[in-house]
């Protein structure tokens, strides 16, 4: 049997998603997530204009060879667009292989190493009172780990703080369309002041520990904004509050910067959602500068390369913390769950529930119950795209915000 059809769906049920569909000569369909938030059309074009024709006629079972072919064929290496495109092909081929075998994908990856995947959810609030309410709601629902993000006095809308508008039912969605819901033409601009942040946040964690005790696992996302020495100071200041992890404490391109943070603190560190190959982690892993690998399967070349990355991390005692916001589609989430169920060095799984609108288009088999997810036992990834439903949601361009410091200079968002 061979690959016969390769189609790319760009749809916007609540937010934008890019999904690859591969159909074999005997009609088996595999799905892959190719969503790159804010640059969706670049990946859709990479797949449609440069990859699709090269797949036709290939043996769909030769997953490793296809991965190596797609990684080497363009000559130009790595990058978020290339690796998201390769990821989508890889996920679809694993979906097909598991469907043909009549088993859920995790069985092909070595079977279950645990009963289910512990998740962390996003609790946020513009002020402490609303953050406290959000954490209380989650704790009462059985959640054991929460990521906390909160407003900073003196600053406006900042990363990670969900709208407090009445009826705002879902977590924070950073990519913004135009105010009238049409395609945006440029990013929104947010304001940032690291000193205000460094002064405010330790007190928030202190209050959370007073209010919720020591058992609750607390995570926090620094979202790339601190300099290495600021990150070192912050990680040291929050050490008494025993975070599960401090994420993206400083921009990760300079992997050696984490040495400075490690010298000053034992606060566990997570990094990598903007990384796309194992080479982005090589120093971080071999020098044990991080404790959790944050990449999404969708952004790191797929299941084939993500499994290799996590096996490499396991040698150094580093665990998974796979990226799972709503801008990873249900197909990409399912890939994370199958992988997370099978590997030994699973850490925790990020979980932002997709909206009902999104789930009208993606039929999922994974399930959530009181702080844990399971991929389900449907053959393959267990997610199918309803193409007619998807066609009703036209792509609408949305940009992630940019950040400026109070003096107007550009900063990391
Ligand atoms: C965040 C993401 O989930 C996280 O840890 O960093 O929500 C990130 O801001 C978005 O994925 C960007 O599209
Ligand atoms: Mg993050």
Tab-separated table of C-alpha atoms and ligand atoms in Angstrom:
chain	number	residue	atom	x	y	z
A	1	UNK	CA	0.000	0.000	0.000
A	2	UNK	CA	1.065	3.601	-0.578
A	3	UNK	CA	0.150	7.207	0.196
A	4	UNK	CA	-2.473	8.258	-2.333
A	5	UNK	CA	-3.883	11.594	-1.158
A	6	UNK	CA	-2.459	14.457	0.930
A	7	UNK	CA	-4.846	17.258	1.947
A	8	UNK	CA	-4.430	20.296	4.220
A	9	UNK	CA	-7.358	21.713	6.186
A	10	UNK	CA	-7.165	25.275	7.550
A	11	UNK	CA	-10.149	25.903	9.773
A	12	UNK	CA	-11.126	28.255	12.593
A	13	UNK	CA	-13.661	26.698	15.006
A	14	UNK	CA	-13.123	29.166	17.851
A	15	UNK	CA	-9.444	29.552	16.881
A	16	UNK	CA	-7.229	28.683	13.916
A	17	UNK	CA	-5.991	25.129	13.270
A	18	UNK	CA	-4.064	23.471	10.432
A	19	UNK	CA	-4.658	19.748	9.990
A	20	UNK	CA	-3.016	17.351	7.545
A	21	UNK	CA	-4.977	14.412	6.115
A	22	UNK	CA	-3.132	11.483	4.542
A	23	UNK	CA	-5.149	8.778	2.764
A	24	UNK	CA	-3.606	5.475	1.699
A	25	UNK	CA	-4.327	3.521	-1.489
A	26	UNK	CA	-6.684	1.267	0.462
A	27	UNK	CA	-8.519	4.149	2.088
A	28	UNK	CA	-6.955	4.350	5.567
A	29	UNK	CA	-6.923	7.977	6.790
A	30	UNK	CA	-4.384	9.501	9.169
A	31	UNK	CA	-4.506	12.993	10.721
A	32	UNK	CA	-1.666	15.281	11.794
A	33	UNK	CA	-1.662	18.631	13.619
A	34	UNK	CA	0.284	21.399	11.837
A	35	UNK	CA	-0.897	24.382	13.876
A	36	UNK	CA	1.678	27.120	14.522
A	37	UNK	CA	-0.154	29.900	16.362
A	38	UNK	CA	0.034	33.169	14.391
A	39	UNK	CA	1.862	31.591	11.407
A	40	UNK	CA	-0.658	28.922	10.377
A	41	UNK	CA	-0.647	29.761	6.649
A	42	UNK	CA	3.145	29.358	6.443
A	43	UNK	CA	2.883	25.731	7.545
A	44	UNK	CA	-0.165	25.109	5.345
A	45	UNK	CA	1.799	26.399	2.336
A	46	UNK	CA	4.913	24.401	3.290
A	47	UNK	CA	2.791	21.256	3.269
A	48	UNK	CA	0.652	22.041	0.190
A	49	UNK	CA	3.366	23.639	-1.971
A	50	UNK	CA	6.498	21.714	-0.999
A	51	UNK	CA	5.716	18.440	0.799
A	52	UNK	CA	2.435	16.918	-0.483
A	53	UNK	CA	3.655	15.892	-3.953
A	54	UNK	CA	6.786	14.258	-2.524
A	55	UNK	CA	4.661	11.919	-0.365
A	56	UNK	CA	2.425	10.514	-3.102
A	57	UNK	CA	3.342	6.888	-3.826
A	58	UNK	CA	5.551	6.506	-0.713
A	59	UNK	CA	5.044	3.441	1.511
A	60	UNK	CA	3.036	4.800	4.448
A	61	UNK	CA	4.639	2.235	6.774
A	62	UNK	CA	8.153	3.684	6.327
A	63	UNK	CA	7.708	6.335	9.027
A	64	UNK	CA	11.355	6.723	10.077
A	65	UNK	CA	12.516	6.919	6.438
A	66	UNK	CA	9.839	9.504	5.635
A	67	UNK	CA	10.898	11.561	8.682
A	68	UNK	CA	14.559	11.475	7.599
A	69	UNK	CA	13.544	12.291	4.013
A	70	UNK	CA	11.484	15.349	5.051
A	71	UNK	CA	14.207	16.567	7.464
A	72	UNK	CA	17.006	16.347	4.883
A	73	UNK	CA	15.191	17.003	1.608
A	74	UNK	CA	14.728	20.802	1.970
A	75	UNK	CA	18.498	21.242	2.603
A	76	UNK	CA	17.568	24.155	4.915
A	77	UNK	CA	17.394	22.692	8.394
A	78	UNK	CA	15.056	22.973	11.382
A	79	UNK	CA	12.816	25.896	12.357
A	80	UNK	CA	9.212	26.051	13.602
A	81	UNK	CA	7.527	25.952	10.172
A	82	UNK	CA	9.557	23.025	8.811
A	83	UNK	CA	9.292	20.986	12.002
A	84	UNK	CA	5.535	21.587	12.359
A	85	UNK	CA	5.062	20.356	8.788
A	86	UNK	CA	7.179	17.263	9.432
A	87	UNK	CA	5.274	16.706	12.683
A	88	UNK	CA	1.938	16.666	10.880
A	89	UNK	CA	3.129	14.058	8.366
A	90	UNK	CA	4.671	11.966	11.142
A	91	UNK	CA	1.548	12.052	13.315
A	92	UNK	CA	-0.653	11.087	10.345
A	93	UNK	CA	1.577	8.125	9.471
A	94	UNK	CA	1.604	6.886	13.072
A	95	UNK	CA	-2.192	7.312	13.127
A	96	UNK	CA	-2.432	5.139	9.986
A	97	UNK	CA	-0.025	2.503	11.275
A	98	UNK	CA	-1.931	2.120	14.556
A	99	UNK	CA	-5.300	2.030	12.748
A	100	UNK	CA	-3.999	-0.714	10.461
A	101	UNK	CA	-2.803	-2.598	13.559
A	102	UNK	CA	-6.230	-2.076	15.188
A	103	UNK	CA	-4.779	-0.597	18.373
A	104	UNK	CA	-4.395	2.781	20.122
A	105	UNK	CA	-1.067	4.395	19.241
A	106	UNK	CA	0.386	4.106	22.764
A	107	UNK	CA	0.434	0.303	22.305
A	108	UNK	CA	2.855	0.702	19.388
A	109	UNK	CA	5.058	2.953	21.561
A	110	UNK	CA	5.582	0.245	24.203
A	111	UNK	CA	2.195	0.134	25.903
A	112	UNK	CA	0.988	2.014	28.980
A	113	UNK	CA	3.548	2.893	31.694
A	114	UNK	CA	0.802	4.416	33.911
A	115	UNK	CA	-2.958	4.401	34.312
A	116	UNK	CA	-3.494	8.007	33.183
A	117	UNK	CA	-1.657	11.322	32.761
A	118	UNK	CA	-1.648	13.865	35.586
A	119	UNK	CA	-2.410	17.326	34.205
A	120	UNK	CA	-1.883	20.903	35.215
A	121	UNK	CA	-4.464	23.512	34.321
A	122	UNK	CA	-4.322	27.289	33.928
A	123	UNK	CA	-5.580	29.355	36.880
A	124	UNK	CA	-5.318	33.081	36.400
A	125	UNK	CA	-6.772	36.327	37.654
A	126	UNK	CA	-6.179	40.018	37.158
A	127	UNK	CA	-5.752	40.338	40.951
A	128	UNK	CA	-5.126	37.957	43.836
A	129	UNK	CA	-8.804	37.610	44.715
A	130	UNK	CA	-9.757	36.405	41.231
A	131	UNK	CA	-6.670	34.171	41.054
A	132	UNK	CA	-7.644	32.666	44.431
A	133	UNK	CA	-11.167	31.981	43.133
A	134	UNK	CA	-9.811	30.274	40.022
A	135	UNK	CA	-7.427	28.066	42.041
A	136	UNK	CA	-10.244	27.211	44.483
A	137	UNK	CA	-12.526	26.161	41.619
A	138	UNK	CA	-9.877	23.853	40.218
A	139	UNK	CA	-8.835	22.366	43.572
A	140	UNK	CA	-12.484	21.616	44.375
A	141	UNK	CA	-12.779	19.846	41.000
A	142	UNK	CA	-9.962	17.460	41.936
A	143	UNK	CA	-7.046	19.117	40.148
A	144	UNK	CA	-3.691	18.633	41.926
A	145	UNK	CA	-1.526	21.024	39.872
A	146	UNK	CA	-2.244	24.564	38.707
A	147	UNK	CA	-0.275	27.047	36.678
A	148	UNK	CA	-0.801	30.474	38.183
A	149	UNK	CA	-0.565	33.747	36.272
A	150	UNK	CA	-1.828	37.052	37.628
A	151	UNK	CA	-1.967	40.738	36.864
A	152	UNK	CA	0.920	42.980	37.929
A	153	UNK	CA	-0.098	46.226	39.709
A	154	UNK	CA	0.611	49.153	37.420
A	155	UNK	CA	0.500	47.090	34.210
A	156	UNK	CA	-2.452	46.415	31.881
A	157	UNK	CA	-3.303	43.116	30.147
A	158	UNK	CA	-0.349	40.776	30.410
A	159	UNK	CA	0.454	37.225	29.316
A	160	UNK	CA	-1.587	34.428	30.718
A	161	UNK	CA	-4.355	36.336	32.501
A	162	UNK	CA	-7.761	35.240	31.197
A	163	UNK	CA	-10.436	37.796	30.593
A	164	UNK	CA	-12.573	38.411	33.639
A	165	UNK	CA	-15.504	39.398	31.403
A	166	UNK	CA	-18.736	37.746	32.586
A	167	UNK	CA	-19.275	34.522	30.658
A	168	UNK	CA	-15.637	34.313	29.566
A	169	UNK	CA	-15.711	30.540	29.938
A	170	UNK	CA	-12.364	29.532	28.560
A	171	UNK	CA	-8.804	29.936	29.467
A	172	UNK	CA	-6.689	32.667	28.066
A	173	UNK	CA	-6.478	32.823	24.237
A	174	UNK	CA	-3.484	35.018	23.349
A	175	UNK	CA	-3.866	35.188	19.537
A	176	UNK	CA	-6.173	38.073	18.725
A	177	UNK	CA	-8.317	38.786	15.654
A	178	UNK	CA	-9.439	42.364	14.871
A	179	UNK	CA	-11.887	43.831	17.387
A	180	UNK	CA	-14.791	43.154	14.985
A	181	UNK	CA	-13.781	39.491	14.635
A	182	UNK	CA	-12.270	39.938	11.167
A	183	UNK	CA	-8.669	39.098	10.271
A	184	UNK	CA	-6.151	41.093	12.254
A	185	UNK	CA	-3.597	43.120	10.313
A	186	UNK	CA	-1.003	43.419	13.098
A	187	UNK	CA	-0.348	42.213	16.674
A	188	UNK	CA	-1.752	43.925	19.745
A	189	UNK	CA	0.916	45.656	21.847
A	190	UNK	CA	1.220	44.941	25.567
A	191	UNK	CA	3.336	46.751	28.147
A	192	UNK	CA	5.833	45.079	30.464
A	193	UNK	CA	7.975	46.037	33.436
A	194	UNK	CA	10.182	43.240	34.795
A	195	UNK	CA	10.979	45.036	38.044
A	196	UNK	CA	7.291	45.360	38.895
A	197	UNK	CA	6.920	41.648	38.129
A	198	UNK	CA	9.933	40.611	40.228
A	199	UNK	CA	8.635	42.659	43.160
A	200	UNK	CA	5.060	41.391	42.979
A	201	UNK	CA	5.150	37.674	42.246
A	202	UNK	CA	6.962	36.207	45.299
A	203	UNK	CA	4.209	37.614	47.538
A	204	UNK	CA	1.578	35.958	45.359
A	205	UNK	CA	3.196	32.541	45.804
A	206	UNK	CA	3.521	33.180	49.569
A	207	UNK	CA	-0.231	33.911	49.804
A	208	UNK	CA	-1.090	30.853	47.694
A	209	UNK	CA	0.922	28.631	50.035
A	210	UNK	CA	-0.814	30.192	53.069
A	211	UNK	CA	-4.249	29.690	51.466
A	212	UNK	CA	-3.789	26.284	49.807
A	213	UNK	CA	-1.047	24.567	51.817
A	214	UNK	CA	1.976	22.660	50.580
A	215	UNK	CA	0.416	19.704	48.725
A	216	UNK	CA	-0.946	21.690	45.791
A	217	UNK	CA	1.603	21.704	42.940
A	218	UNK	CA	2.081	25.261	41.682
A	219	UNK	CA	3.586	26.065	38.270
A	220	UNK	CA	4.364	29.468	36.787
A	221	UNK	CA	5.320	30.656	33.330
A	222	UNK	CA	7.882	33.460	33.098
A	223	UNK	CA	7.261	33.526	29.334
A	224	UNK	CA	10.801	34.406	28.246
A	225	UNK	CA	10.891	37.880	29.829
A	226	UNK	CA	13.693	37.918	32.366
A	227	UNK	CA	17.393	38.430	31.745
A	228	UNK	CA	19.568	35.579	33.033
A	229	UNK	CA	20.457	37.387	36.264
A	230	UNK	CA	16.818	38.471	36.792
A	231	UNK	CA	15.770	34.835	36.290
A	232	UNK	CA	18.426	33.712	38.770
A	233	UNK	CA	17.182	36.186	41.355
A	234	UNK	CA	13.524	35.298	40.762
A	235	UNK	CA	14.143	31.529	40.938
A	236	UNK	CA	16.013	32.126	44.226
A	237	UNK	CA	13.300	34.409	45.672
A	238	UNK	CA	10.522	31.870	44.987
A	239	UNK	CA	12.502	28.810	46.143
A	240	UNK	CA	10.667	28.744	49.558
A	241	UNK	CA	7.321	28.287	47.770
A	242	UNK	CA	8.342	24.926	46.291
A	243	UNK	CA	7.065	25.362	42.720
A	244	UNK	CA	6.614	22.291	40.564
A	245	UNK	CA	8.372	24.328	37.871
A	246	UNK	CA	9.257	27.821	36.719
A	247	UNK	CA	8.790	27.864	32.945
A	248	UNK	CA	10.629	29.889	30.305
A	249	UNK	CA	12.389	31.951	32.964
A	250	UNK	CA	14.695	33.460	30.339
A	251	UNK	CA	14.846	33.294	26.499
A	252	UNK	CA	16.107	29.812	25.685
A	253	UNK	CA	18.169	30.408	22.574
A	254	UNK	CA	21.199	31.029	24.806
A	255	UNK	CA	21.091	27.639	26.527
A	256	UNK	CA	24.159	28.544	28.634
A	257	UNK	CA	22.139	31.303	30.377
A	258	UNK	CA	20.415	28.629	32.452
A	259	UNK	CA	23.784	27.834	34.119
A	260	UNK	CA	23.440	31.154	35.981
A	261	UNK	CA	19.927	30.300	37.151
A	262	UNK	CA	20.997	26.825	38.264
A	263	UNK	CA	23.882	28.316	40.297
A	264	UNK	CA	21.418	30.304	42.417
A	265	UNK	CA	18.346	28.149	42.847
A	266	UNK	CA	16.883	24.659	43.126
A	267	UNK	CA	13.516	25.822	41.758
A	268	UNK	CA	12.789	23.241	39.015
A	269	UNK	CA	12.997	24.670	35.496
A	270	UNK	CA	10.962	23.893	32.371
A	271	UNK	CA	11.734	25.225	28.906
A	272	UNK	CA	11.206	24.467	25.257
A	273	UNK	CA	7.753	25.232	23.896
A	274	UNK	CA	9.366	27.432	21.253
A	275	UNK	CA	12.095	24.855	20.485
A	276	UNK	CA	11.732	22.487	17.530
A	277	UNK	CA	14.594	19.990	17.549
A	278	UNK	CA	16.733	18.095	20.021
A	279	UNK	CA	19.640	20.436	19.186
A	280	UNK	CA	17.811	23.287	20.930
A	281	UNK	CA	18.100	21.200	24.123
A	282	UNK	CA	21.531	19.604	23.766
A	283	UNK	CA	23.349	21.754	26.375
A	284	UNK	CA	20.265	22.096	28.579
A	285	UNK	CA	19.916	18.303	28.820
A	286	UNK	CA	23.541	17.188	28.956
A	287	UNK	CA	24.304	19.776	31.687
A	288	UNK	CA	21.007	19.118	33.524
A	289	UNK	CA	20.091	22.814	33.258
A	290	UNK	CA	16.379	21.972	33.062
A	291	UNK	CA	14.058	19.468	34.734
A	292	UNK	CA	11.224	19.300	32.172
A	293	UNK	CA	11.061	19.295	28.353
A	294	UNK	CA	8.251	21.606	27.260
A	295	UNK	CA	7.982	21.031	23.499
A	296	UNK	CA	4.733	20.054	21.829
A	297	UNK	CA	4.703	17.006	19.547
A	298	UNK	CA	3.243	19.376	16.926
A	299	UNK	CA	6.243	21.730	16.989
A	300	UNK	CA	9.099	19.217	17.322
A	301	UNK	CA	8.829	17.052	14.229
A	302	UNK	CA	6.183	14.658	15.537
A	303	UNK	CA	6.103	11.442	17.533
A	304	UNK	CA	9.220	9.947	15.943
A	305	UNK	CA	11.519	12.811	16.986
A	306	UNK	CA	9.731	13.711	20.231
A	307	UNK	CA	10.150	10.137	21.506
A	308	UNK	CA	13.884	10.281	20.719
A	309	UNK	CA	14.149	13.667	22.483
A	310	UNK	CA	12.388	12.367	25.606
A	311	UNK	CA	14.464	9.167	25.641
A	312	UNK	CA	17.609	11.366	25.473
A	313	UNK	CA	16.253	13.501	28.332
A	314	UNK	CA	15.533	10.357	30.388
A	315	UNK	CA	19.260	9.519	30.459
A	316	UNK	CA	19.803	12.758	32.444
A	317	UNK	CA	16.833	12.379	34.785
A	318	UNK	CA	14.765	14.956	32.893
A	319	UNK	CA	11.021	14.450	32.400
A	320	UNK	CA	8.293	15.456	29.971
A	321	UNK	CA	6.067	18.501	30.405
A	322	UNK	CA	4.515	18.509	26.948
A	323	UNK	CA	2.966	21.784	25.774
A	324	UNK	CA	-0.827	21.594	25.610
A	325	UNK	CA	-2.563	24.991	25.181
A	326	UNK	CA	-5.619	25.437	22.988
A	327	UNK	CA	-3.349	26.358	20.062
A	328	UNK	CA	-2.274	22.737	19.910
A	329	UNK	CA	-5.195	21.025	18.177
A	330	UNK	CA	-6.996	17.986	19.603
A	331	UNK	CA	-4.937	15.882	17.148
A	332	UNK	CA	-1.719	17.275	18.622
A	333	UNK	CA	-3.086	16.830	22.141
A	334	UNK	CA	-3.890	13.178	21.392
A	335	UNK	CA	-0.338	12.608	20.136
A	336	UNK	CA	0.987	14.047	23.411
A	337	UNK	CA	-1.281	11.759	25.432
A	338	UNK	CA	-0.308	8.555	23.629
A	339	UNK	CA	3.368	9.432	23.975
A	340	UNK	CA	2.944	10.513	27.609
A	341	UNK	CA	1.150	7.296	28.539
A	342	UNK	CA	3.919	5.142	27.054
A	343	UNK	CA	7.205	6.792	28.119
A	344	UNK	CA	8.709	6.121	31.547
A	345	UNK	CA	9.931	9.692	32.179
A	346	UNK	CA	6.528	11.377	32.042
A	347	UNK	CA	6.388	14.515	34.186
A	348	UNK	CA	3.075	16.272	33.738
A	349	UNK	CA	0.728	17.220	30.878
A	350	UNK	CA	-0.507	20.757	30.223
A	351	UNK	CA	-4.269	20.819	29.689
A	352	UNK	CA	-6.354	23.735	28.461
A	353	UNK	CA	-9.763	22.328	27.440
A	354	UNK	CA	-10.703	23.171	23.844
A	355	UNK	CA	-14.013	24.993	23.350
A	356	UNK	CA	-17.257	23.276	22.368
A	357	UNK	CA	-16.942	24.961	18.960
A	358	UNK	CA	-13.524	23.370	18.406
A	359	UNK	CA	-14.862	19.990	19.533
A	360	UNK	CA	-17.707	20.234	16.985
A	361	UNK	CA	-15.003	19.896	14.344
A	362	UNK	CA	-12.561	17.483	16.060
A	363	UNK	CA	-14.144	14.229	17.283
A	364	UNK	CA	-11.948	13.099	20.159
A	365	UNK	CA	-11.559	9.828	22.099
A	366	UNK	CA	-9.390	11.135	24.928
A	367	UNK	CA	-11.043	11.703	28.276
A	368	UNK	CA	-10.519	13.932	31.327
A	369	UNK	CA	-11.434	13.056	34.888
A	370	UNK	CA	-10.540	14.890	38.113
A	371	UNK	CA	-7.059	16.021	37.165
A	372	UNK	CA	-6.102	13.197	34.822
A	373	UNK	CA	-6.274	12.598	31.053
A	374	UNK	CA	-6.292	9.326	29.112
A	375	UNK	CA	-5.867	9.001	25.321
A	376	UNK	CA	-8.554	6.332	25.049
A	377	UNK	CA	-8.347	2.982	23.235
A	378	UNK	CA	-9.712	3.847	19.810
A	379	UNK	CA	-7.377	2.635	17.049
A	380	UNK	CA	-4.766	5.215	16.053
A	381	UNK	CA	-4.620	8.675	17.657
A	382	UNK	CA	-8.369	8.502	18.303
A	383	UNK	CA	-9.201	11.922	16.799
A	384	UNK	CA	-11.084	12.494	13.539
A	385	UNK	CA	-11.675	15.812	11.760
A	386	UNK	CA	-15.250	16.401	10.588
A	387	UNK	CA	-14.372	18.035	7.260
A	388	UNK	CA	-17.849	19.369	6.512
A	389	UNK	CA	-18.061	20.950	9.966
A	390	UNK	CA	-14.545	22.353	9.507
A	391	UNK	CA	-15.516	23.965	6.194
A	392	UNK	CA	-18.016	26.168	8.029
A	393	UNK	CA	-15.247	27.951	9.968
A	394	UNK	CA	-13.260	30.202	7.654
A	395	UNK	CA	-9.651	31.001	8.574
A	396	UNK	CA	-9.351	34.402	10.254
A	397	UNK	CA	-5.867	35.772	10.778
A	398	UNK	CA	-4.930	36.277	14.418
A	399	UNK	CA	-1.631	37.519	15.810
A	400	UNK	CA	0.085	36.802	19.098
A	401	UNK	CA	0.749	40.064	20.977
A	402	UNK	CA	4.083	41.879	21.111
A	403	UNK	CA	5.554	43.356	24.269
A	404	UNK	CA	7.160	46.716	24.851
A	405	UNK	CA	8.891	47.954	27.987
A	406	UNK	CA	7.576	51.161	29.530
A	407	UNK	CA	10.237	53.141	27.620
A	408	UNK	CA	8.839	51.770	24.354
A	409	UNK	CA	11.639	49.335	23.546
A	410	UNK	CA	10.672	45.923	22.180
A	411	UNK	CA	10.760	43.028	24.622
A	412	UNK	CA	9.883	39.317	24.597
A	413	UNK	CA	6.181	38.563	24.905
B	1	LIG	C1	2.085	29.249	27.039
B	1	LIG	C2	1.400	29.166	25.725
B	1	LIG	O1	0.925	27.280	27.579
B	1	LIG	C3	1.967	27.938	27.769
B	1	LIG	O2	2.882	27.585	28.509
B	1	LIG	O3	3.416	29.641	26.966
B	1	LIG	O4	0.058	29.397	25.973
B	1	LIG	C4	1.859	30.134	24.664
B	1	LIG	O5	1.742	31.450	25.133
B	1	LIG	C5	1.015	29.922	23.448
B	1	LIG	O6	1.109	28.560	23.094
B	1	LIG	C6	1.476	30.781	22.300
B	1	LIG	O7	0.706	30.452	21.155
B	2	LIG	MG1	4.639	28.595	28.246
